[in-house]
PDB file of C-alpha atoms in Angstrom:
ATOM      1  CA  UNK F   1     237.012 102.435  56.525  1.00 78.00           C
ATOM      2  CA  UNK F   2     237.339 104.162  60.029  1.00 77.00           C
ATOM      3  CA  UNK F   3     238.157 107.200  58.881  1.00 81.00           C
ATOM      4  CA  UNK F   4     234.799 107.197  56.424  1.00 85.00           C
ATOM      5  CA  UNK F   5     232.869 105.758  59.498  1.00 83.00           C
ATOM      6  CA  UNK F   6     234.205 109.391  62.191  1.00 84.00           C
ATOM      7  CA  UNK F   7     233.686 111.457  58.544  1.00 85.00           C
ATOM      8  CA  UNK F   8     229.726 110.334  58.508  1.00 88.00           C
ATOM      9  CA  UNK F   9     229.878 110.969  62.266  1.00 84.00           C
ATOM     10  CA  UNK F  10     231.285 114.135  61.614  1.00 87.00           C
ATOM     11  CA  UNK F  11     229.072 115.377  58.901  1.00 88.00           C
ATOM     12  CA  UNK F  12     225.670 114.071  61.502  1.00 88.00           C
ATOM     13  CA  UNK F  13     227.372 116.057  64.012  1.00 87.00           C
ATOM     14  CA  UNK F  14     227.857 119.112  61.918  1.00 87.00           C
ATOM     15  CA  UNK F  15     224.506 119.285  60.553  1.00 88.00           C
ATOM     16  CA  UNK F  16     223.049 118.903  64.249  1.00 86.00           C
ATOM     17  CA  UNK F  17     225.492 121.630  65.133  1.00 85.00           C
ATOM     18  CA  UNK F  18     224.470 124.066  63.024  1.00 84.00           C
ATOM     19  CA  UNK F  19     220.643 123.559  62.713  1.00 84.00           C
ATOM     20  CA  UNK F  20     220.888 124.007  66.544  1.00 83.00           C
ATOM     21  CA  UNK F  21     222.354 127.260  66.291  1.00 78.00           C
ATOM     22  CA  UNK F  22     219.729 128.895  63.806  1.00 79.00           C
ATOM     23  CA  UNK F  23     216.749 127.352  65.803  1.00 77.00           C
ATOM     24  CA  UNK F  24     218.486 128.823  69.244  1.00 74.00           C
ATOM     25  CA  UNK F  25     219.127 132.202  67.139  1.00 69.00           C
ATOM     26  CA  UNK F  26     216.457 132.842  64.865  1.00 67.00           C
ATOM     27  CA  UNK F  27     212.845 130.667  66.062  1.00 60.00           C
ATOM     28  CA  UNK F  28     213.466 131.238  69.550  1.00 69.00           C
ATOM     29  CA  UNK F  29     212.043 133.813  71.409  1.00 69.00           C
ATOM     30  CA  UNK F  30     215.620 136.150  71.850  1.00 75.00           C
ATOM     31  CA  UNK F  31     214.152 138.258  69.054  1.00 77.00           C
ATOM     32  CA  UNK F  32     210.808 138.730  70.756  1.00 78.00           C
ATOM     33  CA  UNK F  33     212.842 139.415  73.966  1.00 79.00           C
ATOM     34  CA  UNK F  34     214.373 141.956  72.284  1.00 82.00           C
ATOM     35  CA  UNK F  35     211.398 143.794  71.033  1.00 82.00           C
ATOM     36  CA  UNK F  36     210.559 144.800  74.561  1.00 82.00           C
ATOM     37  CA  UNK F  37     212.067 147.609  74.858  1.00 84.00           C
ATOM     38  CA  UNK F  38     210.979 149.488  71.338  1.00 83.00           C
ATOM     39  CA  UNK F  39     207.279 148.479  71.776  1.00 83.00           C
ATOM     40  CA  UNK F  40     206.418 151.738  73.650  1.00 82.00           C
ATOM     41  CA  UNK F  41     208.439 153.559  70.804  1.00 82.00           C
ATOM     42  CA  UNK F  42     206.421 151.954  68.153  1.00 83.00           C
ATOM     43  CA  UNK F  43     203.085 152.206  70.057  1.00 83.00           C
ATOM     44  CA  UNK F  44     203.682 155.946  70.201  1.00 81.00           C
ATOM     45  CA  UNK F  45     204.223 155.866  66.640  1.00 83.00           C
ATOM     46  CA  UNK F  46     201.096 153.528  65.883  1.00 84.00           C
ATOM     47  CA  UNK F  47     198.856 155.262  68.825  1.00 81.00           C
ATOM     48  CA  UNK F  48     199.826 158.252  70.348  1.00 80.00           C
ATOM     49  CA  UNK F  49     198.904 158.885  73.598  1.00 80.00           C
ATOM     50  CA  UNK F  50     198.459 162.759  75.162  1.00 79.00           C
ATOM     51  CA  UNK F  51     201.359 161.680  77.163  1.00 80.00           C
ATOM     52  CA  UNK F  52     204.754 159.394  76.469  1.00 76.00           C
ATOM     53  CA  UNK F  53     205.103 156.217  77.752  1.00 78.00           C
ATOM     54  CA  UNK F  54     207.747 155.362  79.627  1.00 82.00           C
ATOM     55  CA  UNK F  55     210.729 153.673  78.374  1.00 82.00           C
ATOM     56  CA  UNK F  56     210.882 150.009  78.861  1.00 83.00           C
ATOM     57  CA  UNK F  57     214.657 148.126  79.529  1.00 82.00           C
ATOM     58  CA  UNK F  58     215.805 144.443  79.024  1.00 82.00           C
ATOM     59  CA  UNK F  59     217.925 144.279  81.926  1.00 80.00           C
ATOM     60  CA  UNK F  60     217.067 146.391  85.419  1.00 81.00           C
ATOM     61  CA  UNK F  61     220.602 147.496  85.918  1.00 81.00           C
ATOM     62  CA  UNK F  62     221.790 150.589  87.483  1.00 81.00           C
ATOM     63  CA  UNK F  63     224.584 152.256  85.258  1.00 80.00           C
ATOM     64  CA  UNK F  64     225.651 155.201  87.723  1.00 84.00           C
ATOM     65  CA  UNK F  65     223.854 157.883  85.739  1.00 86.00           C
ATOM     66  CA  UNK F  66     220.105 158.875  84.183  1.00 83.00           C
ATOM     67  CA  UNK F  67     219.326 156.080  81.925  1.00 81.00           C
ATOM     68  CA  UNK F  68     216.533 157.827  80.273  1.00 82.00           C
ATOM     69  CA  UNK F  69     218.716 160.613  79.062  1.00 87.00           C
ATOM     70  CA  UNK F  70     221.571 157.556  77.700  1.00 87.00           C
ATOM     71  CA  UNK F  71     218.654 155.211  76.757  1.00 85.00           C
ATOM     72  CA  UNK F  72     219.714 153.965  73.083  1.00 87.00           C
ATOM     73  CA  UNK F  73     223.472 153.647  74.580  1.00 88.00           C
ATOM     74  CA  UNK F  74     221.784 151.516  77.512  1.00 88.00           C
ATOM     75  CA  UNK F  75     219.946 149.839  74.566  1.00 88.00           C
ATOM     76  CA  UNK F  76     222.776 148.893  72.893  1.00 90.00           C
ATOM     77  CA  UNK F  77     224.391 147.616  75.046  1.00 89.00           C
ATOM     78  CA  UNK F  78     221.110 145.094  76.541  1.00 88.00           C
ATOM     79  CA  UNK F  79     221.292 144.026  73.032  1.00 88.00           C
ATOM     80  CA  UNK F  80     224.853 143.160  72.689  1.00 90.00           C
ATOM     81  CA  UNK F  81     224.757 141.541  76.294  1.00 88.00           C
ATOM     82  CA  UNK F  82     222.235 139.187  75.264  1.00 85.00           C
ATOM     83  CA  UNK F  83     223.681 138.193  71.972  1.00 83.00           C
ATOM     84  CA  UNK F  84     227.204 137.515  73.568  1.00 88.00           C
ATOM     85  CA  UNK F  85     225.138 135.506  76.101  1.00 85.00           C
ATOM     86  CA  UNK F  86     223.400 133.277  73.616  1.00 82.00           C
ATOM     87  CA  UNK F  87     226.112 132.655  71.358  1.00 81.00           C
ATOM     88  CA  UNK F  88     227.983 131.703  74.529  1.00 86.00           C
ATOM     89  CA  UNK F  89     225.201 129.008  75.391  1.00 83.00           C
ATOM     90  CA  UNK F  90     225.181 127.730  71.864  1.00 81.00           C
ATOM     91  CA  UNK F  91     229.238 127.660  71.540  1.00 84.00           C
ATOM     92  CA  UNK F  92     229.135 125.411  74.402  1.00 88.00           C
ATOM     93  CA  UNK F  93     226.328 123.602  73.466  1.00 85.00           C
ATOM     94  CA  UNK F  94     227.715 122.533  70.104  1.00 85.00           C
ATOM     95  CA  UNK F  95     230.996 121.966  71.401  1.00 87.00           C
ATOM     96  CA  UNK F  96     229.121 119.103  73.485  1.00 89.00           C
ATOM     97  CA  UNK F  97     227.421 117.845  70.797  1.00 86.00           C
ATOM     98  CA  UNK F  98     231.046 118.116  68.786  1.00 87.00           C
ATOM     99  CA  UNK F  99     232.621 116.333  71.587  1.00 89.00           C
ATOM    100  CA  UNK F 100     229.436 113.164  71.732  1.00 89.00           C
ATOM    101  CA  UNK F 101     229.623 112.660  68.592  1.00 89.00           C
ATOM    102  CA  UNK F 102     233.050 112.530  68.362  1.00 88.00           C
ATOM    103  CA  UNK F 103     233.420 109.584  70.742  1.00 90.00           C
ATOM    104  CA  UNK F 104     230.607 108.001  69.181  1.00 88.00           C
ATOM    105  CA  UNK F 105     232.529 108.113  65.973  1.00 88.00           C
ATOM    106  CA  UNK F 106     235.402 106.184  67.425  1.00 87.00           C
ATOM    107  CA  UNK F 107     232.904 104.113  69.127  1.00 89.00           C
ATOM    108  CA  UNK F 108     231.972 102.942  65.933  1.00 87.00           C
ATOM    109  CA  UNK F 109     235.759 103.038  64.253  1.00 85.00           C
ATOM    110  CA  UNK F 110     236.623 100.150  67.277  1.00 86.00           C
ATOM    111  CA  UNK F 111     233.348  98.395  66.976  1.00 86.00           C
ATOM    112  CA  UNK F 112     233.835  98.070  62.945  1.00 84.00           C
ATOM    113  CA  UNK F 113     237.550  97.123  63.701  1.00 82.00           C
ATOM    114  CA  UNK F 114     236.619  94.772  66.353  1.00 82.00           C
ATOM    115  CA  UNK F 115     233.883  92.651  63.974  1.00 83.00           C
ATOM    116  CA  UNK F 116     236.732  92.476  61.304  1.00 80.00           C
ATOM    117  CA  UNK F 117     239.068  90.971  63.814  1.00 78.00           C
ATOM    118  CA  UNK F 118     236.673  88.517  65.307  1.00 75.00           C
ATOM    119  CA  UNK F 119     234.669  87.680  62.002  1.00 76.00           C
ATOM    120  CA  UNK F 120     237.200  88.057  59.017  1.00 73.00           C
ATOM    121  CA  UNK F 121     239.575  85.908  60.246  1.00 63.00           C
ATOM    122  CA  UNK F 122     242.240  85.041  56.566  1.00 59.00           C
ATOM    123  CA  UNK F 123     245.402  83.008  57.060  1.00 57.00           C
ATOM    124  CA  UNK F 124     247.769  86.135  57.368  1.00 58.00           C
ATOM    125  CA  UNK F 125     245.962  87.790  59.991  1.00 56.00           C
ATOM    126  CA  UNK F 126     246.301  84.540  61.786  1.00 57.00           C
ATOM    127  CA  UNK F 127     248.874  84.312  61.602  1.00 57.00           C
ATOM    128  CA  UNK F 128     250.001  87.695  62.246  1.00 58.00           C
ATOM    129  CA  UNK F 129     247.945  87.378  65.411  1.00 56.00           C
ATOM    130  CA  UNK F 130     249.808  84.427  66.683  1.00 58.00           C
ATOM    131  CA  UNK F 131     253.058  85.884  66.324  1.00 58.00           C
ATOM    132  CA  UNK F 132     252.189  88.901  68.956  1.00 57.00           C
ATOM    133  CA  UNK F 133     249.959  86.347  70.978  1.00 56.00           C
ATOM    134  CA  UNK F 134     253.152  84.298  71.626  1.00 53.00           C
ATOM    135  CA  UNK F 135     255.790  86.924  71.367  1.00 50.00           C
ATOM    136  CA  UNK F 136     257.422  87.952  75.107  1.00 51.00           C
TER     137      UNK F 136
END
């Protein structure tokens, strides 16, 4: 029974675990973040302008060279950057959650084998329970 009672812990934890990570990922607003730097791109697509706009860049971060002339490389690597950031935060994150309900789970395994002790009292466990009560 305590091993069903941490595997319904588990499966609560897993399923917070993991709809955590696609609402971090996907409905948060990384994605619009990330669509910062293309909008000029696609503007000059949608409405040119007599002149180009300028380019726009997630991160103000000085590389050592001309970042207009290496801008998709600088791109890239915004984008990766913030990815490996996120999935950082959300590694942690649901190893936290892992780790709560975890001890919840056993928790519950010690508060389930504690009411059987206490309330469930037959002859055998009596007497098994007398034997290390008065053993020394």
């Amino acid at each position: 029974m305590e091993v069903q009672i941490m595997h319904e812990y588990a499966v609560i934890g897993r399923k917070m675990a993991i709809s955590y990570a696609v609402a971090v990922m996907i409905y948060s607003l990384m994605s619009l973040y990330m669509l910062i730097p293309v909008t000029p791109q696609l503007l000059d697509l949608l409405m040119p302008l007599n002149k180009s706009r300028p380019y726009k860049y997630l991160f103000d971060v000085d590389y050592g060279f001309d970042r207009e002339v290496y801008y998709y490389p600088v791109l890239l690597h915004s984008y990766l950057t913030t990815v490996l950031t996120m999935s950082v935060m959300i590694i942690t994150d649901t190893s936290y959650m892992s780790l709560a309900q975890h001890a919840c789970s056993l928790f519950a395994a010690i508060g389930y084998c504690i009411y059987i002790i206490y309330f469930q009292k037959t002859p055998e466990s009596t007497f098994f329970f007398s034997q290390i009560l008065y053993r020394k």
